[in-house]
Tab-separated table of C-alpha atoms in Angstrom:
chain	number	residue	atom	x	y	z
A	1	MET	CA	-15.524	45.490	148.072
A	2	PRO	CA	-17.744	48.935	146.580
A	3	GLN	CA	-18.613	51.353	149.366
A	4	PRO	CA	-22.168	53.553	148.705
A	5	THR	CA	-21.516	56.734	146.710
A	6	SER	CA	-23.689	59.351	145.526
A	7	GLY	CA	-22.501	58.588	142.058
A	8	ASP	CA	-20.946	62.359	141.988
A	9	ASP	CA	-17.997	61.748	141.445
A	10	GLU	CA	-17.431	62.804	138.043
A	11	PRO	CA	-18.050	65.844	135.828
A	12	ASP	CA	-21.636	67.400	135.083
A	13	PRO	CA	-22.096	68.114	131.945
A	14	GLY	CA	-25.254	68.858	131.529
A	15	GLU	CA	-27.545	65.628	131.757
A	16	ARG	CA	-31.017	67.560	133.258
A	17	ALA	CA	-33.515	68.147	131.168
A	18	PRO	CA	-33.697	72.438	131.030
A	19	ALA	CA	-36.144	73.366	134.219
A	20	GLY	CA	-39.468	73.341	134.115
A	21	ALA	CA	-39.511	70.502	131.381
A	22	SER	CA	-38.906	66.752	130.571
A	23	PHE	CA	-38.268	67.551	127.266
A	24	LEU	CA	-36.304	69.586	125.124
A	25	THR	CA	-38.010	73.222	125.249
A	26	VAL	CA	-36.830	76.141	122.731
A	27	ARG	CA	-38.118	79.784	121.497
A	28	SER	CA	-38.401	81.138	118.342
A	29	GLY	CA	-40.373	84.149	117.455
A	30	PRO	CA	-43.974	84.950	118.974
A	31	ALA	CA	-44.533	81.509	120.241
A	32	GLN	CA	-42.807	78.761	122.550
A	33	ARG	CA	-42.170	75.575	120.408
A	34	THR	CA	-41.965	71.995	122.271
A	35	ALA	CA	-39.762	70.003	120.407
A	36	ARG	CA	-39.731	66.594	120.732
A	37	PRO	CA	-37.548	63.690	119.333
A	38	GLY	CA	-39.964	61.878	116.224
A	39	GLY	CA	-42.884	64.675	117.554
A	40	PRO	CA	-44.889	67.028	116.506
A	41	VAL	CA	-44.139	70.976	117.266
A	42	VAL	CA	-46.821	72.362	119.530
A	43	ARG	CA	-47.430	76.213	120.177
A	44	THR	CA	-49.039	77.915	122.674
A	45	ALA	CA	-48.841	82.083	123.241
A	46	THR	CA	-46.128	82.967	124.658
A	47	PRO	CA	-46.335	84.915	128.326
A	48	ALA	CA	-45.505	88.698	128.810
A	49	PRO	CA	-41.953	89.329	129.637
A	50	GLY	CA	-40.676	88.030	132.568
A	51	VAL	CA	-43.692	85.742	133.290
A	52	ARG	CA	-42.657	82.724	133.957
A	53	ASP	CA	-44.758	80.079	131.560
A	54	ASP	CA	-46.556	77.899	134.237
A	55	LEU	CA	-47.872	75.607	131.660
A	56	SER	CA	-44.037	74.018	131.262
A	57	VAL	CA	-45.001	71.064	133.028
A	58	TRP	CA	-48.434	70.232	131.551
A	59	PRO	CA	-48.909	68.566	128.561
A	60	ALA	CA	-47.881	69.415	124.750
A	61	SER	CA	-51.324	69.549	123.751
A	62	THR	CA	-52.785	72.239	126.599
A	63	THR	CA	-53.596	75.343	125.606
A	64	ARG	CA	-54.992	78.431	127.303
A	65	LEU	CA	-58.854	79.041	126.415
A	66	VAL	CA	-60.698	82.961	127.539
A	67	HIS	CA	-61.863	83.371	130.554
A	68	GLY	CA	-59.234	81.197	132.238
A	69	GLY	CA	-60.107	78.001	130.988
A	70	ILE	CA	-57.430	75.517	129.938
A	71	ALA	CA	-57.414	72.543	127.322
A	72	VAL	CA	-55.764	69.407	127.406
A	73	GLY	CA	-55.896	67.300	124.177
A	74	GLY	CA	-58.618	69.233	122.335
A	75	VAL	CA	-60.551	69.228	125.314
A	76	PRO	CA	-62.115	72.155	127.756
A	77	LEU	CA	-61.517	70.496	131.269
A	78	THR	CA	-64.439	72.310	132.418
A	79	GLU	CA	-66.054	69.891	130.175
A	80	VAL	CA	-64.522	67.099	131.781
A	81	ALA	CA	-65.609	68.375	135.038
A	82	GLN	CA	-69.374	68.936	134.327
A	83	ARG	CA	-69.240	65.422	132.564
A	84	PHE	CA	-67.471	62.964	134.114
A	85	GLY	CA	-67.619	64.906	137.953
A	86	THR	CA	-64.843	65.685	140.314
A	87	PRO	CA	-62.350	64.530	141.554
A	88	ALA	CA	-61.084	63.166	138.322
A	89	TYR	CA	-57.892	62.293	136.667
A	90	VAL	CA	-57.564	63.144	133.412
A	91	LEU	CA	-55.187	61.711	131.159
A	92	ASP	CA	-53.823	62.642	127.172
A	93	GLU	CA	-53.247	59.986	124.980
A	94	ALA	CA	-51.374	61.638	122.900
A	95	GLU	CA	-48.700	62.389	125.587
A	96	VAL	CA	-48.384	59.035	126.697
A	97	ARG	CA	-48.177	57.685	123.038
A	98	GLU	CA	-45.247	60.503	122.535
A	99	ARG	CA	-42.870	59.692	125.666
A	100	CYS	CA	-43.453	55.929	124.131
A	101	ARG	CA	-41.884	57.039	121.052
A	102	THR	CA	-39.243	59.533	122.924
A	103	TYR	CA	-38.134	57.000	124.569
A	104	ARG	CA	-38.205	54.329	121.684
A	105	SER	CA	-35.911	56.967	119.743
A	106	ALA	CA	-33.275	57.678	122.520
A	107	PHE	CA	-33.089	53.641	123.419
A	108	PRO	CA	-33.114	51.978	119.636
A	109	GLU	CA	-31.085	49.359	121.009
A	110	ALA	CA	-32.507	48.629	124.016
A	111	ASP	CA	-35.706	46.736	125.692
A	112	VAL	CA	-37.756	49.486	127.352
A	113	LEU	CA	-40.356	48.462	129.459
A	114	TYR	CA	-43.322	50.761	130.804
A	115	ALA	CA	-43.041	50.138	134.827
A	116	ALA	CA	-46.814	49.029	135.742
A	117	LYS	CA	-47.044	50.125	139.217
A	118	ALA	CA	-46.753	53.970	138.134
A	119	PHE	CA	-50.834	53.538	136.189
A	120	LEU	CA	-52.110	50.608	134.372
A	121	CYS	CA	-55.482	50.033	132.702
A	122	ARG	CA	-56.633	48.300	129.433
A	123	ALA	CA	-56.319	51.368	127.780
A	124	MET	CA	-52.973	52.362	129.054
A	125	VAL	CA	-52.048	47.993	128.250
A	126	HIS	CA	-52.698	48.782	124.551
A	127	TRP	CA	-51.001	52.317	124.158
A	128	VAL	CA	-48.012	51.064	125.702
A	129	GLU	CA	-47.829	47.743	123.391
A	130	GLU	CA	-48.506	49.646	120.155
A	131	GLU	CA	-45.907	51.723	120.482
A	132	GLY	CA	-43.983	48.695	121.268
A	133	LEU	CA	-42.729	48.952	124.691
A	134	GLY	CA	-42.733	46.057	126.811
A	135	LEU	CA	-44.014	45.899	130.360
A	136	ASP	CA	-42.868	45.653	134.274
A	137	VAL	CA	-45.118	44.569	136.542
A	138	CYS	CA	-44.957	43.826	140.436
A	139	SER	CA	-47.903	41.369	141.325
A	140	ALA	CA	-50.447	38.856	139.845
A	141	GLY	CA	-52.601	41.926	139.533
A	142	GLU	CA	-51.193	43.969	137.254
A	143	LEU	CA	-49.629	40.968	135.370
A	144	GLU	CA	-53.188	39.260	134.499
A	145	LEU	CA	-54.704	42.442	133.974
A	146	ALA	CA	-52.013	43.489	131.241
A	147	VAL	CA	-52.648	39.527	129.802
A	148	THR	CA	-56.212	39.701	129.784
A	149	ALA	CA	-56.076	42.750	127.724
A	150	GLY	CA	-53.603	41.124	125.172
A	151	PHE	CA	-50.518	41.690	125.812
A	152	PRO	CA	-47.626	39.091	124.908
A	153	ALA	CA	-46.316	37.391	128.375
A	154	GLU	CA	-43.117	37.075	127.023
A	155	ARG	CA	-42.885	40.508	126.600
A	156	VAL	CA	-43.672	41.098	130.584
A	157	VAL	CA	-40.724	41.368	133.516
A	158	LEU	CA	-41.960	40.657	136.646
A	159	HIS	CA	-40.072	41.984	140.128
A	160	GLY	CA	-41.256	42.835	143.630
A	161	ASN	CA	-39.389	42.162	146.864
A	162	ALA	CA	-42.044	39.873	148.351
A	163	LYS	CA	-43.291	37.719	145.772
A	164	SER	CA	-46.261	35.745	147.128
A	165	PRO	CA	-47.422	32.366	145.601
A	166	HIS	CA	-50.358	33.813	143.709
A	167	ASP	CA	-47.687	36.209	141.934
A	168	ILE	CA	-45.112	33.201	141.120
A	169	GLU	CA	-47.997	30.615	140.385
A	170	ALA	CA	-49.524	33.423	138.070
A	171	ALA	CA	-46.238	34.215	136.602
A	172	LEU	CA	-45.058	30.631	135.333
A	173	ARG	CA	-48.813	29.729	133.955
A	174	LEU	CA	-49.119	32.865	131.520
A	175	GLY	CA	-45.533	32.392	130.577
A	176	VAL	CA	-43.671	35.822	131.353
A	177	GLY	CA	-40.500	36.332	130.088
A	178	ARG	CA	-38.543	37.130	133.321
A	179	ILE	CA	-38.898	36.983	136.755
A	180	VAL	CA	-36.432	38.730	138.778
A	181	ILE	CA	-35.287	37.185	142.224
A	182	ASP	CA	-34.991	39.660	144.577
A	183	SER	CA	-34.011	37.252	147.929
A	184	PRO	CA	-32.667	33.711	148.402
A	185	ALA	CA	-35.631	31.912	149.418
A	186	GLU	CA	-37.159	33.170	146.116
A	187	ILE	CA	-34.376	30.727	144.126
A	188	THR	CA	-35.650	27.594	146.408
A	189	ARG	CA	-39.301	28.712	145.873
A	190	LEU	CA	-39.172	29.201	142.107
A	191	ALA	CA	-37.203	26.276	141.184
A	192	ALA	CA	-39.667	23.936	143.536
A	193	VAL	CA	-42.419	25.514	141.840
A	194	LEU	CA	-41.403	24.500	137.927
A	195	GLY	CA	-39.719	21.418	138.772
A	196	PRO	CA	-38.196	18.719	136.766
A	197	GLY	CA	-38.155	19.599	133.076
A	198	ARG	CA	-39.337	22.694	133.046
A	199	ARG	CA	-37.018	26.140	132.749
A	200	GLN	CA	-37.355	29.987	133.494
A	201	LYS	CA	-35.674	32.616	132.646
A	202	VAL	CA	-34.435	35.094	135.415
A	203	MET	CA	-32.543	37.884	136.469
A	204	VAL	CA	-31.165	39.202	139.508
A	205	ARG	CA	-32.047	42.086	141.640
A	206	VAL	CA	-28.501	43.753	142.648
A	207	VAL	CA	-28.143	46.792	144.721
A	208	PRO	CA	-24.757	48.427	143.806
A	209	GLY	CA	-24.376	50.769	147.083
A	210	ILE	CA	-25.525	54.110	145.399
A	211	SER	CA	-27.716	56.451	147.041
A	212	ALA	CA	-30.024	58.237	144.028
A	213	GLY	CA	-33.305	59.509	144.166
A	214	GLY	CA	-35.481	62.613	144.912
A	215	HIS	CA	-36.527	61.456	149.113
A	216	GLU	CA	-35.037	58.807	150.788
A	217	LYS	CA	-38.658	56.778	150.704
A	218	ILE	CA	-37.906	56.352	146.895
A	219	ARG	CA	-34.352	55.536	147.120
A	220	THR	CA	-33.748	51.925	146.659
A	221	GLY	CA	-29.815	51.645	145.272
A	222	THR	CA	-28.579	51.594	149.551
A	223	ASP	CA	-28.048	48.369	151.123
A	224	ASP	CA	-30.503	50.281	153.831
A	225	GLN	CA	-33.939	49.035	152.233
A	226	LYS	CA	-35.922	46.103	151.539
A	227	PHE	CA	-35.148	45.819	147.829
A	228	GLY	CA	-32.533	43.514	146.179
A	229	LEU	CA	-29.358	41.348	147.075
A	230	SER	CA	-26.084	43.523	148.025
A	231	LEU	CA	-23.290	43.888	146.023
A	232	THR	CA	-21.184	44.996	149.159
A	233	ASP	CA	-21.801	42.334	151.530
A	234	GLY	CA	-21.391	39.797	148.528
A	235	GLN	CA	-25.321	38.509	148.737
A	236	ALA	CA	-25.903	39.099	145.337
A	237	GLN	CA	-22.177	37.105	143.935
A	238	HIS	CA	-24.013	34.125	146.729
A	239	ALA	CA	-27.380	34.436	144.696
A	240	ILE	CA	-26.019	34.221	141.485
A	241	THR	CA	-23.874	31.147	142.160
A	242	ARG	CA	-27.351	29.715	143.740
A	243	VAL	CA	-29.207	30.143	140.953
A	244	LEU	CA	-26.511	29.001	138.201
A	245	ALA	CA	-26.658	25.768	140.089
A	246	ARG	CA	-30.424	25.563	139.739
A	247	PRO	CA	-31.163	23.311	136.361
A	248	GLU	CA	-34.447	24.936	136.398
A	249	LEU	CA	-33.204	28.298	136.209
A	250	GLU	CA	-31.658	29.547	133.318
A	251	LEU	CA	-29.942	33.509	134.451
A	252	ALA	CA	-30.262	35.952	131.572
A	253	GLY	CA	-28.888	38.671	133.229
A	254	LEU	CA	-28.347	40.964	136.096
A	255	HIS	CA	-31.279	43.840	137.510
A	256	CYS	CA	-30.645	47.153	139.112
A	257	HIS	CA	-33.184	49.789	140.303
A	258	LEU	CA	-31.526	53.196	141.758
A	259	GLY	CA	-34.553	55.136	143.066
A	260	SER	CA	-37.239	57.571	141.766
A	261	GLN	CA	-37.163	60.883	140.831
A	262	ILE	CA	-33.620	60.843	139.700
A	263	THR	CA	-32.567	64.022	137.908
A	264	THR	CA	-28.804	63.830	137.072
A	265	VAL	CA	-27.044	61.190	134.751
A	266	LYS	CA	-24.017	60.292	136.892
A	267	PRO	CA	-25.493	57.676	139.268
A	268	TYR	CA	-26.859	55.565	136.588
A	269	LEU	CA	-23.264	55.778	134.724
A	270	SER	CA	-21.529	54.345	138.392
A	271	ALA	CA	-24.577	52.087	138.799
A	272	VAL	CA	-23.428	50.537	134.794
A	273	ARG	CA	-19.936	50.319	135.967
A	274	ARG	CA	-20.497	48.309	139.470
A	275	MET	CA	-22.910	46.155	137.551
A	276	VAL	CA	-20.368	45.405	134.790
A	277	GLY	CA	-17.900	44.800	137.153
A	278	LEU	CA	-19.867	41.800	138.788
A	279	MET	CA	-20.984	40.392	135.071
A	280	ALA	CA	-17.025	40.091	134.541
A	281	ARG	CA	-16.495	38.747	137.826
A	282	VAL	CA	-19.573	36.132	136.800
A	283	ARG	CA	-17.527	35.348	133.526
A	284	ASP	CA	-14.172	34.591	135.776
A	285	ALA	CA	-15.756	32.634	138.273
A	286	HIS	CA	-18.416	30.609	136.399
A	287	GLY	CA	-17.621	30.392	132.874
A	288	VAL	CA	-21.168	32.246	131.854
A	289	VAL	CA	-20.879	35.262	129.512
A	290	LEU	CA	-24.714	37.254	130.874
A	291	SER	CA	-26.569	38.487	128.168
A	292	GLU	CA	-28.747	41.313	129.824
A	293	LEU	CA	-28.391	44.057	131.868
A	294	ASP	CA	-31.491	45.817	133.515
A	295	MET	CA	-31.016	49.408	134.821
A	296	GLY	CA	-34.412	49.911	135.957
A	297	GLY	CA	-35.881	53.392	135.679
A	298	GLY	CA	-36.402	56.147	138.443
A	299	HIS	CA	-36.338	58.623	135.623
A	300	GLY	CA	-37.093	62.155	137.133
A	301	VAL	CA	-40.094	64.663	136.068
A	302	PRO	CA	-40.945	67.842	136.734
A	303	TYR	CA	-43.957	68.551	138.682
A	304	ARG	CA	-43.375	72.397	139.043
A	305	PRO	CA	-42.108	74.751	136.560
A	306	GLY	CA	-38.489	75.453	137.334
A	307	GLU	CA	-37.588	71.922	138.319
A	308	ASP	CA	-35.256	69.843	136.983
A	309	GLY	CA	-36.398	66.670	134.883
A	310	LEU	CA	-33.681	63.566	133.766
A	311	ASP	CA	-32.598	64.489	130.188
A	312	ILE	CA	-33.708	61.305	128.793
A	313	THR	CA	-31.610	61.466	125.729
A	314	ALA	CA	-28.388	62.468	127.382
A	315	LEU	CA	-29.267	59.439	129.283
A	316	ALA	CA	-29.567	56.786	126.941
A	317	ARG	CA	-26.388	57.992	125.052
A	318	ARG	CA	-23.934	58.409	128.250
A	319	MET	CA	-25.194	54.921	129.227
A	320	ARG	CA	-24.777	53.128	126.367
A	321	ALA	CA	-20.974	55.107	126.189
A	322	GLU	CA	-20.542	53.601	129.266
A	323	LEU	CA	-21.756	50.319	128.764
A	324	ILE	CA	-19.504	49.944	125.543
A	325	GLU	CA	-16.468	51.345	127.540
A	326	SER	CA	-16.705	48.946	130.619
A	327	CYS	CA	-17.299	46.343	128.772
A	328	ALA	CA	-14.485	46.629	126.432
A	329	ALA	CA	-12.185	47.467	129.486
A	330	ALA	CA	-13.076	43.661	130.802
A	331	SER	CA	-13.187	42.204	128.178
A	332	LEU	CA	-17.295	41.261	128.086
A	333	THR	CA	-19.746	40.949	125.456
A	334	VAL	CA	-22.076	44.174	125.365
A	335	PRO	CA	-24.951	43.033	126.931
A	336	ARG	CA	-28.699	43.787	125.917
A	337	LEU	CA	-29.818	46.984	127.757
A	338	LEU	CA	-32.771	47.106	129.349
A	339	VAL	CA	-34.477	50.497	131.270
A	340	GLU	CA	-37.628	50.732	133.060
A	341	PRO	CA	-39.660	54.426	132.878
A	342	GLY	CA	-42.852	54.153	134.178
A	343	ARG	CA	-43.596	58.053	135.904
A	344	ALA	CA	-41.731	59.620	133.030
A	345	VAL	CA	-43.987	57.988	130.299
A	346	VAL	CA	-47.172	58.581	132.162
A	347	GLY	CA	-47.024	61.187	135.110
A	348	PRO	CA	-46.870	64.304	132.932
A	349	ALA	CA	-49.953	63.602	130.712
A	350	GLY	CA	-51.878	63.266	133.629
A	351	VAL	CA	-53.965	65.976	135.458
A	352	ALA	CA	-55.875	66.172	138.594
A	353	LEU	CA	-59.034	67.979	138.706
A	354	TYR	CA	-60.894	69.081	141.854
A	355	ARG	CA	-63.930	71.267	143.001
A	356	VAL	CA	-63.427	73.606	145.793
A	357	LEU	CA	-66.297	73.140	148.820
A	358	ALA	CA	-64.704	75.269	151.149
A	359	VAL	CA	-62.208	78.248	151.932
A	360	LYS	CA	-61.209	79.616	155.475
A	361	ARG	CA	-58.368	81.237	157.324
A	362	THR	CA	-57.026	80.231	160.012
A	363	GLY	CA	-53.950	82.428	161.573
A	364	ASP	CA	-51.991	83.157	159.258
A	365	THR	CA	-53.111	79.910	157.075
A	366	LEU	CA	-55.835	80.321	154.038
A	367	PHE	CA	-56.916	76.676	153.593
A	368	VAL	CA	-58.341	76.014	150.383
A	369	ALA	CA	-60.776	72.483	150.672
A	370	VAL	CA	-61.298	70.323	148.273
A	371	ASP	CA	-63.366	67.305	147.128
A	372	GLY	CA	-60.386	64.861	146.992
A	373	GLY	CA	-56.893	64.410	148.956
A	374	MET	CA	-54.900	61.661	150.382
A	375	SER	CA	-57.262	58.718	148.994
A	376	ASP	CA	-56.459	60.063	145.538
A	377	ASN	CA	-53.274	61.366	146.136
A	378	PRO	CA	-51.493	59.831	148.602
A	379	ARG	CA	-47.850	60.946	147.418
A	380	PRO	CA	-47.365	64.542	149.441
A	381	ALA	CA	-48.563	63.043	153.027
A	382	LEU	CA	-45.784	59.913	152.151
A	383	TYR	CA	-42.686	61.811	150.845
A	384	GLY	CA	-43.550	65.518	150.686
A	385	VAL	CA	-44.111	66.193	146.660
A	386	ARG	CA	-44.883	69.440	145.845
A	387	TYR	CA	-47.181	70.328	143.018
A	388	ALA	CA	-48.845	73.643	141.269
A	389	PRO	CA	-52.281	73.588	141.209
A	390	ARG	CA	-53.854	76.142	138.945
A	391	LEU	CA	-57.865	77.910	139.165
A	392	ILE	CA	-59.324	77.216	136.057
A	393	GLY	CA	-62.581	77.680	134.646
A	394	ARG	CA	-63.047	82.007	135.489
A	395	ALA	CA	-60.838	85.047	135.255
A	396	ALA	CA	-59.350	85.527	138.602
A	397	ALA	CA	-60.642	88.918	140.090
A	398	GLY	CA	-58.223	88.843	143.036
A	399	GLN	CA	-54.561	89.202	143.778
A	400	PRO	CA	-52.563	86.741	144.643
A	401	CYS	CA	-52.188	84.928	147.839
A	402	ARG	CA	-50.176	82.340	149.282
A	403	ALA	CA	-52.699	78.991	150.258
A	404	THR	CA	-52.236	75.689	151.569
A	405	VAL	CA	-54.925	73.012	149.200
A	406	VAL	CA	-55.971	70.800	151.349
A	407	GLY	CA	-58.388	67.417	150.797
A	408	ARG	CA	-61.754	66.202	152.662
A	409	HIS	CA	-60.027	63.403	154.792
A	410	CYS	CA	-60.127	62.966	158.745
A	411	GLU	CA	-55.873	64.089	158.991
A	412	ALA	CA	-54.433	66.584	159.502
A	413	GLY	CA	-51.595	65.766	156.932
A	414	ASP	CA	-53.967	65.785	154.408
A	415	VAL	CA	-52.595	68.162	152.053
A	416	LEU	CA	-52.293	68.240	148.627
A	417	ALA	CA	-50.353	71.417	147.802
A	418	ALA	CA	-48.895	73.515	150.592
A	419	ASP	CA	-47.892	77.253	150.659
A	420	VAL	CA	-48.918	77.880	146.969
A	421	GLU	CA	-50.221	81.122	145.070
A	422	LEU	CA	-53.892	81.262	144.392
A	423	PRO	CA	-56.124	84.109	143.179
A	424	GLY	CA	-57.043	85.896	146.450
A	425	ASP	CA	-60.845	85.777	145.192
A	426	VAL	CA	-61.100	81.693	145.554
A	427	HIS	CA	-64.132	80.641	146.757
A	428	PRO	CA	-66.634	77.422	147.205
A	429	GLY	CA	-67.690	75.761	143.664
A	430	ASP	CA	-64.167	76.941	142.175
A	431	LEU	CA	-62.455	74.164	139.437
A	432	LEU	CA	-58.522	73.425	140.514
A	433	THR	CA	-56.296	71.555	138.469
A	434	VAL	CA	-53.058	69.717	139.230
A	435	PRO	CA	-50.886	68.949	136.626
A	436	VAL	CA	-48.131	65.813	136.449
A	437	ALA	CA	-51.038	63.922	137.992
A	438	GLY	CA	-50.511	60.684	136.049
A	439	ALA	CA	-48.633	58.241	137.924
A	440	TYR	CA	-48.782	56.869	141.735
A	441	GLN	CA	-51.871	58.611	141.869
A	442	LEU	CA	-55.091	56.374	141.326
A	443	SER	CA	-52.081	52.943	141.645
A	444	MET	CA	-51.785	54.401	145.065
A	445	ALA	CA	-55.200	55.513	146.061
A	446	SER	CA	-56.838	54.244	148.710
A	447	GLY	CA	-60.479	53.630	150.273
A	448	TYR	CA	-60.104	56.350	152.935
A	449	ASN	CA	-63.470	57.663	154.367
A	450	LEU	CA	-65.087	55.590	151.401
A	451	VAL	CA	-65.188	58.859	149.353
A	452	GLY	CA	-64.733	56.077	146.046
A	453	ARG	CA	-61.599	56.536	144.133
A	454	PRO	CA	-62.269	59.260	141.151
A	455	PRO	CA	-62.579	58.195	137.444
A	456	VAL	CA	-59.750	58.496	134.428
A	457	VAL	CA	-61.052	59.833	131.669
A	458	ALA	CA	-58.824	59.784	128.333
A	459	VAL	CA	-58.717	63.040	126.152
A	460	ALA	CA	-57.309	62.886	122.291
A	461	GLY	CA	-58.329	64.868	119.675
A	462	GLY	CA	-60.938	67.058	120.675
A	463	HIS	CA	-62.977	63.848	122.309
A	464	ALA	CA	-63.207	62.678	125.917
A	465	ARG	CA	-63.744	58.932	126.932
A	466	LEU	CA	-64.381	57.191	130.370
A	467	LEU	CA	-61.226	54.705	130.821
A	468	VAL	CA	-61.702	53.930	134.599
A	469	ARG	CA	-65.213	54.704	136.049
A	470	ARG	CA	-65.644	56.609	140.030
A	471	GLU	CA	-65.914	53.647	141.818
A	472	SER	CA	-68.854	53.825	143.586
A	473	LEU	CA	-71.317	52.992	147.286
A	474	ASP	CA	-72.170	49.840	145.054
A	475	ASP	CA	-68.701	48.790	145.204
A	476	PHE	CA	-68.548	49.148	148.918
A	477	ARG	CA	-71.549	47.130	149.423
A	478	SER	CA	-70.574	44.722	146.951
A	479	ARG	CA	-67.451	43.817	148.830
A	480	ASP	CA	-68.540	43.614	152.199
A	481	VAL	CA	-70.465	40.330	152.330
A	482	GLY	CA	-70.230	40.117	156.133
A	483	HIS	CA	-73.360	40.958	158.616
């Protein structure tokens, strides 16, 4: 049986995107030019020689304004803060759409499904549909929001390690295209709900025994976590046999998701080889040629200047080549490829806005406290994500200093950005912005301390509009029905 590996057994010919960018960045003449497949060329002022471009992880539409201002989508962020308050999430619609188009261009022969868990609202549903992507959901809530917003259910895939009866009922009632089997119990449960005369297309989620991802808490390709069925110990093969024996279930293909924040191509290639090997064994044992292979997502993006992102074009090219080569070696028909990007579509399109409430020095640490925190972004507390906050709205007068940006919540671990560079004259009332805030922030936000979840504001063409309103005290009161 295959043993778990890191997938690093092949040469690395440069499958990372250039440091500090998840799309190709080149320099030409007096300005920086950001080139995106099928997209526009965006010009911004070039920093002085020797100065790192600290806008490299921001949306392509970002421009510097006088007196320390920043605009995204043609809208000054100070105006967004004044109009909608803080904390707030700002989402660049053009950036989201361009990233969808980049995936469609890179994977022309595959189905690209946006992973709704990263962020979902009605507007996002419309953008994804209009740009030709499918949808990957994990609950009845995500599914019903998408379908009631007009998204075609047959272009939706439902997965999750512990689907509730409500999840399954909603999926069957609305007619989702695929349901991903994640455990043996789901085979029996799904077949029983369907009953005689009904049939549902399914996939089996396989754990290939490959370690990949930015943190142990977001690695899902190894046997020591809750997702999927192991290839190593035969659980995946046994589940496939059981699915094929159920007339209510039609096995369309296999599903594999290695983890999140993966920045090299090699683990995906290793996974493709193992999945094709399993598909060949299914053909040999059962005479069934599976028509689909879903390789999940997990495509990494840089959160701070200088960090690596996954080169999507290289991923698409090399994954397709590996799939064709592996299938040829196994005398297997090449299946339809599916991929599920989430963070890489919406993460870099978002910016979070905060107002500084307090500044104080404790020992050797300068704490800058803002009006949000772990309730609107739990990721630093969960798995140590590091961000690059920036002061906006005024010119900095003080020399740069090291500071720790903390939230307002009653937890010592409520830290948004530790040991980052900020102007030494940062003070209460200042505005701080945090780029790469579009994914896994509002979707993971909580009601801790009842401060309310922030709004989401879309910017495009110089205009700002509210997509999701701020959670209010009335919302808390209306849910509290006891006495």
